[in-house]
Coordinates of C-alpha atoms and ligand atoms in Angstrom, one line a residue:
X9 CA 137.9 80.4 89.9
X10 CA 135.6 81.0 87.0
X11 CA 137.5 81.6 83.7
X12 CA 135.1 84.3 82.7
X13 CA 131.7 85.6 83.6
X14 CA 130.0 83.3 81.1
X15 CA 132.1 80.1 80.9
X16 CA 131.5 77.6 83.8
X17 CA 134.1 75.2 85.1
X18 CA 133.8 71.9 83.4
X19 CA 133.7 68.6 85.3
X20 CA 133.7 65.2 83.7
X21 CA 131.9 62.4 85.7
X22 CA 132.9 59.2 84.0
X23 CA 130.0 57.0 85.4
X24 CA 126.8 57.7 87.3
X25 CA 127.3 58.5 91.0
X26 CA 124.8 58.6 93.9
X27 CA 122.7 61.7 94.0
X28 CA 124.4 63.2 97.1
X29 CA 127.7 63.7 95.2
X30 CA 125.9 64.9 92.1
X31 CA 124.1 67.5 94.1
X32 CA 127.4 68.8 95.5
X33 CA 128.6 69.4 91.9
X34 CA 125.3 70.9 90.8
X35 CA 125.3 73.3 93.7
X36 CA 128.7 74.5 92.7
X37 CA 127.2 75.3 89.3
X38 CA 129.7 73.4 87.2
X39 CA 129.1 72.4 83.6
X40 CA 128.7 68.7 84.1
X41 CA 129.6 66.1 81.5
X42 CA 128.3 62.8 82.7
X43 CA 128.5 59.4 81.2
X44 CA 125.2 58.1 82.3
X45 CA 125.4 54.7 80.7
X46 CA 127.0 52.9 83.7
X47 CA 129.4 51.3 81.2
X48 CA 133.0 52.3 81.6
X49 CA 134.1 54.7 78.9
X50 CA 136.4 53.3 76.2
X51 CA 139.8 55.0 76.2
X52 CA 138.9 57.0 73.0
X53 CA 135.6 58.1 74.6
X54 CA 137.4 59.1 77.8
X55 CA 139.9 61.2 75.9
X56 CA 137.2 62.8 73.9
X57 CA 135.0 63.7 76.9
X58 CA 137.9 64.9 78.9
X59 CA 138.8 67.7 76.5
X60 CA 139.2 71.0 78.3
X61 CA 137.7 69.9 81.6
X62 CA 138.8 71.4 84.9
X63 CA 138.2 68.2 86.9
X64 CA 137.6 64.5 86.3
X65 CA 135.6 62.4 88.7
X66 CA 136.7 58.9 87.8
X67 CA 136.5 55.3 89.0
X68 CA 139.0 52.4 89.2
X69 CA 137.6 51.2 85.9
X70 CA 139.0 54.3 84.1
X71 CA 142.7 54.3 83.2
X72 CA 143.7 57.9 83.6
X73 CA 147.1 57.8 81.8
X74 CA 149.3 60.4 80.2
X75 CA 147.1 60.3 77.1
X76 CA 143.9 61.2 79.0
X77 CA 145.7 63.9 81.0
X78 CA 147.1 65.3 77.9
X79 CA 143.8 65.2 76.1
X80 CA 142.2 67.1 79.0
X81 CA 144.7 69.9 78.5
X82 CA 146.0 72.7 80.8
X83 CA 142.7 73.5 82.6
X84 CA 142.7 70.1 84.4
X85 CA 143.3 70.8 88.2
X86 CA 142.1 67.7 89.9
X87 CA 141.4 64.0 89.2
X88 CA 139.1 62.8 91.9
X89 CA 138.7 59.0 92.1
X90 CA 135.7 57.4 93.6
X91 CA 137.9 54.8 95.3
X92 CA 140.6 54.4 97.8
X93 CA 143.0 52.7 95.4
X94 CA 144.5 55.0 92.8
X95 CA 146.7 52.7 90.8
X96 CA 144.6 53.4 87.7
X97 CA 145.9 57.0 87.6
X98 CA 149.3 58.1 86.3
X99 CA 150.4 59.8 89.5
X100 CA 153.8 60.8 88.2
X101 CA 152.3 62.5 85.1
X102 CA 149.7 64.3 87.3
X103 CA 152.3 65.5 89.7
X104 CA 154.4 66.8 86.9
X105 CA 151.5 69.0 85.8
X106 CA 150.6 70.0 89.3
X107 CA 147.2 68.2 89.0
X108 CA 145.9 67.1 92.4
X109 CA 144.6 63.6 92.9
X110 CA 141.7 63.1 95.3
X111 CA 140.6 59.8 96.7
X112 CA 138.1 58.4 99.3
X113 CA 140.7 57.5 101.9
X114 CA 139.3 55.5 104.8
X115 CA 135.6 55.9 104.1
X116 CA 135.2 52.3 103.0
X117 CA 137.5 50.6 105.5
X118 CA 134.8 49.3 107.8
X119 CA 132.4 48.2 105.0
X120 CA 135.2 46.4 103.2
X121 CA 136.3 44.7 106.4
X122 CA 132.7 43.5 107.0
X123 CA 132.6 41.9 103.5
X124 CA 136.1 40.4 104.0
X125 CA 135.0 38.7 107.2
X126 CA 131.8 37.6 105.5
X127 CA 133.9 35.8 103.0
X128 CA 135.8 34.0 105.7
X129 CA 132.5 32.7 107.1
X130 CA 131.1 32.0 103.6
X131 CA 134.0 29.9 102.4
X132 CA 134.6 28.1 105.7
X133 CA 131.0 27.2 106.4
X134 CA 130.1 26.7 102.7
X135 CA 127.2 29.2 103.0
X136 CA 126.9 30.0 99.2
X137 CA 127.1 26.3 98.3
X138 CA 124.5 25.4 100.8
X139 CA 122.2 28.2 99.6
X140 CA 122.6 27.0 96.0
X141 CA 121.8 23.4 97.1
X142 CA 118.5 24.4 98.8
X143 CA 117.4 26.7 95.9
X144 CA 118.2 24.0 93.3
X145 CA 115.7 21.7 95.1
X146 CA 118.5 19.3 96.0
X147 CA 117.9 19.3 99.8
X148 CA 116.5 15.8 100.1
X149 CA 116.4 14.4 103.6
X150 CA 116.1 17.3 106.1
X151 CA 118.9 17.3 108.7
X152 CA 121.8 15.2 107.5
X153 CA 125.0 14.2 109.3
X154 CA 127.2 14.8 106.3
X155 CA 125.4 17.6 104.6
X156 CA 127.6 20.7 103.7
X157 CA 130.0 20.0 106.5
X158 CA 132.6 22.9 106.5
X159 CA 135.4 24.2 108.6
X160 CA 135.3 26.1 111.9
X161 CA 136.2 29.7 112.0
X162 CA 136.5 30.2 115.8
X163 CA 139.8 28.9 117.2
X164 CA 141.5 29.0 113.7
X165 CA 144.4 31.1 112.6
X166 CA 143.8 34.0 110.2
X167 CA 146.8 35.1 108.2
X168 CA 146.5 38.8 107.2
X169 CA 148.7 40.0 104.3
X170 CA 148.8 43.7 104.8
X171 CA 148.0 45.1 108.2
X172 CA 146.8 48.5 107.0
X173 CA 143.5 50.1 107.9
X174 CA 141.4 47.3 106.4
X175 CA 143.6 44.6 107.7
X176 CA 143.4 46.0 111.2
X177 CA 139.6 46.1 111.0
X178 CA 139.5 42.5 109.8
X179 CA 141.7 41.5 112.7
X180 CA 139.3 43.2 115.1
X181 CA 136.4 41.3 113.7
X182 CA 138.4 38.0 113.8
X183 CA 139.4 38.5 117.4
X184 CA 135.7 38.8 118.2
X185 CA 135.2 35.4 116.6
X186 CA 138.0 33.9 118.7
X187 CA 140.5 33.6 116.0
X188 CA 144.3 33.8 116.3
X189 CA 146.0 36.3 114.0
X190 CA 149.3 36.4 112.3
X191 CA 150.1 39.1 109.8
X192 CA 152.7 40.4 107.4
X193 CA 153.2 44.0 106.6
X194 CA 155.6 46.0 104.4
X195 CA 156.7 47.9 107.5
X196 CA 156.6 46.3 110.9
X197 CA 154.1 47.7 113.3
X198 CA 155.7 49.0 116.5
X199 CA 154.7 47.0 119.5
X200 CA 153.2 50.0 121.4
X201 CA 151.0 50.8 118.3
X202 CA 149.9 47.2 118.1
X203 CA 149.0 47.2 121.8
X204 CA 147.1 50.4 121.2
X205 CA 145.1 48.9 118.4
X206 CA 144.6 45.5 120.0
X207 CA 144.7 45.4 123.8
X208 CA 144.3 41.6 123.5
X209 CA 147.8 41.6 121.9
X210 CA 148.7 38.0 122.7
X211 CA 146.6 36.7 119.8
X212 CA 148.3 38.8 117.1
X213 CA 151.7 38.0 115.9
X214 CA 153.9 39.3 113.1
X215 CA 155.3 36.6 110.8
X216 CA 157.3 36.2 107.6
X217 CA 155.3 35.5 104.5
X218 CA 156.2 31.8 104.2
X219 CA 155.4 31.2 107.9
X220 CA 152.1 32.9 107.4
X221 CA 151.3 30.7 104.4
X222 CA 152.1 27.5 106.3
X223 CA 150.4 28.3 109.6
X224 CA 147.2 30.0 108.5
X225 CA 143.8 28.2 108.2
X226 CA 142.5 31.3 106.3
X227 CA 144.8 33.7 104.4
X228 CA 143.3 37.0 103.6
X229 CA 144.9 39.4 101.1
X230 CA 144.3 43.1 102.0
X231 CA 147.5 44.9 101.1
X232 CA 147.7 47.5 98.3
X233 CA 148.9 46.7 94.8
X234 CA 152.4 47.9 94.0
X235 CA 155.5 46.5 92.3
X236 CA 156.4 44.5 95.5
X237 CA 152.9 43.0 96.0
X238 CA 152.3 42.1 92.3
X239 CA 151.8 38.2 92.3
X240 CA 152.9 38.1 95.9
X241 CA 150.6 35.1 96.3
X242 CA 151.9 32.7 93.7
X243 CA 152.6 29.0 93.2
X244 CA 155.3 29.0 95.8
X245 CA 153.2 30.7 98.4
X246 CA 150.2 28.5 97.8
X247 CA 152.3 25.4 97.9
X248 CA 153.2 26.2 101.5
X249 CA 149.6 26.6 102.6
X250 CA 147.8 23.9 104.5
X251 CA 145.7 21.5 102.4
X252 CA 142.7 22.5 104.6
X253 CA 143.3 26.2 104.1
X254 CA 141.3 28.9 102.2
X255 CA 142.6 32.0 100.4
X256 CA 140.5 35.2 100.4
X257 CA 141.3 38.2 98.3
X258 CA 139.5 41.5 98.8
X259 CA 142.3 43.9 97.7
X260 CA 143.4 43.8 94.1
X261 CA 143.3 40.8 91.7
X262 CA 146.9 41.3 90.5
X263 CA 148.3 40.5 94.0
X264 CA 147.3 36.8 93.4
X265 CA 148.6 34.9 90.4
X266 CA 145.2 33.7 89.2
X267 CA 146.7 31.0 87.0
X268 CA 148.6 29.5 90.0
X269 CA 145.5 29.7 92.2
X270 CA 143.3 27.9 89.6
X271 CA 145.9 25.2 89.2
X272 CA 146.2 24.8 93.0
X273 CA 142.4 24.7 93.5
X274 CA 142.1 22.0 90.7
X275 CA 144.8 19.9 92.4
X276 CA 143.2 20.5 95.8
X277 CA 146.5 21.9 97.2
X278 CA 144.2 24.2 99.2
X279 CA 140.5 23.6 100.1
X280 CA 139.0 26.7 98.6
X281 CA 139.0 30.4 97.9
X282 CA 136.8 33.5 98.1
X283 CA 137.5 36.3 95.7
X284 CA 136.1 39.8 95.3
X285 CA 138.8 41.0 92.9
X286 CA 140.5 39.5 89.8
X287 CA 143.4 40.0 87.5
X288 CA 140.8 40.9 84.8
X289 CA 137.4 42.4 85.7
X290 CA 134.9 41.4 84.8
X291 CA 135.8 37.7 84.4
X292 CA 135.6 36.4 80.9
X293 CA 132.9 33.8 80.3
X294 CA 135.4 31.0 79.9
X295 CA 137.3 31.7 83.1
X296 CA 137.8 28.4 84.8
X297 CA 137.0 29.9 88.2
X298 CA 133.4 30.1 87.1
X299 CA 133.1 26.3 87.0
X300 CA 134.7 25.6 90.4
X301 CA 132.7 24.5 93.3
X302 CA 135.3 25.3 95.9
X303 CA 135.3 29.0 95.3
X304 CA 133.0 31.9 96.1
X305 CA 133.2 34.7 93.6
X306 CA 131.9 38.2 94.1
X307 CA 131.9 41.1 91.6
X308 CA 134.3 43.6 93.4
X309 CA 131.7 44.8 96.0
X310 CA 133.9 45.4 99.0
X311 CA 132.7 49.0 99.5
X312 CA 129.2 48.4 98.2
X313 CA 126.8 49.5 100.9
X314 CA 124.4 52.3 100.4
X315 CA 125.9 54.3 103.3
X316 CA 129.5 54.0 102.2
X317 CA 128.8 54.6 98.5
X318 CA 126.9 57.8 99.4
X319 CA 129.9 58.9 101.5
X320 CA 132.3 58.0 98.6
X321 CA 130.1 60.0 96.2
X322 CA 130.0 63.0 98.5
X323 CA 133.8 62.9 99.2
X324 CA 134.8 62.5 95.5
X325 CA 132.6 65.5 94.6
X326 CA 133.8 67.6 97.6
X327 CA 137.4 66.9 96.6
X328 CA 136.7 68.6 93.3
X329 CA 134.8 71.5 94.8
X330 CA 137.6 72.0 97.4
X331 CA 140.4 72.1 94.9
X332 CA 138.6 74.2 92.3
X333 CA 137.8 76.7 95.0
X334 CA 141.4 76.8 96.1
X335 CA 140.7 75.1 99.5
X336 CA 143.0 72.1 99.0
X337 CA 143.4 71.6 102.7
X338 CA 139.7 70.6 102.9
X339 CA 140.1 67.9 100.2
X340 CA 141.3 64.3 100.7
X341 CA 144.4 64.3 98.4
X342 CA 147.3 62.0 97.8
X343 CA 149.5 64.9 96.7
Ligands
DGY426 C1 138.6 51.0 96.2 O1 138.0 52.0 96.6 O2 139.8 51.0 96.0 C2 137.7 49.8 96.1 O3 138.4 48.7 95.6 C3 136.5 50.0 95.3 O4 135.5 50.5 96.2

């Protein structure tokens, strides 16, 4: 699909990606415009660099709105995001112009589920707090009857908000730890499908959101962000949680009303929280969460394993090559 014998197809890569994906693009002999600074481009920079490109490889830190799409111009055929979520892309505008949107689909499901379950263990058993204590030289008396006493994980109830691919994999891990599972989902999962997914079906039950709040020892948010899930976890939800419970969010920050969560943590309405995502990323230096002992805070690293990031890089690049070569069926597209 070369425009002429001399002009190469132009691809904008908005941040550095692992070598494997870059090689895919290099082998296809594109003219690569790469932001190699690792800092997200400002909207004005993004618009400038996107001019006349045939494809954009972007990240969830880039807002690909109508302005950017318009700035790119009529050559733009595909926006390929190095993520599973694509709420940062104006899907309607892209569809209107017949621009394809590529994403990384299920590549990161297992890796994100690993991290999610890690957070359950971390917050319940105070792993980060205990590590900090030892490293700060505050471990005084060896074994201690009341040192860093936490909450069990086995035998407890895990409430999963959003039983999609990641939710299902978290449930699988939780069953291995002897937890009971209750879940909510936008669409109810048919019993035969549930039995298929979990032969040990007795320990997994559907529940309404408020029942999930009041019965869970650990609530984990793993649904996608949309107009129905925006601030789904708010003051009302948290006020129904057990005083001994923990909230974990590995999905999107805007699903949890952060102000309400901070207020609840301060008043000890729940025992703690573990967050990988926030309403604003990165957190500002004066965010109150940073001073709280009863929270574990991660910098949005759900998919951050070398293996998975390599696969994401390759997939995001292949989506571009596939679409630019007219083999859409080989690409992972949302449209
Ligand atoms: C995604 O892909 O949506 C994650 O949040 C980032 O890896």
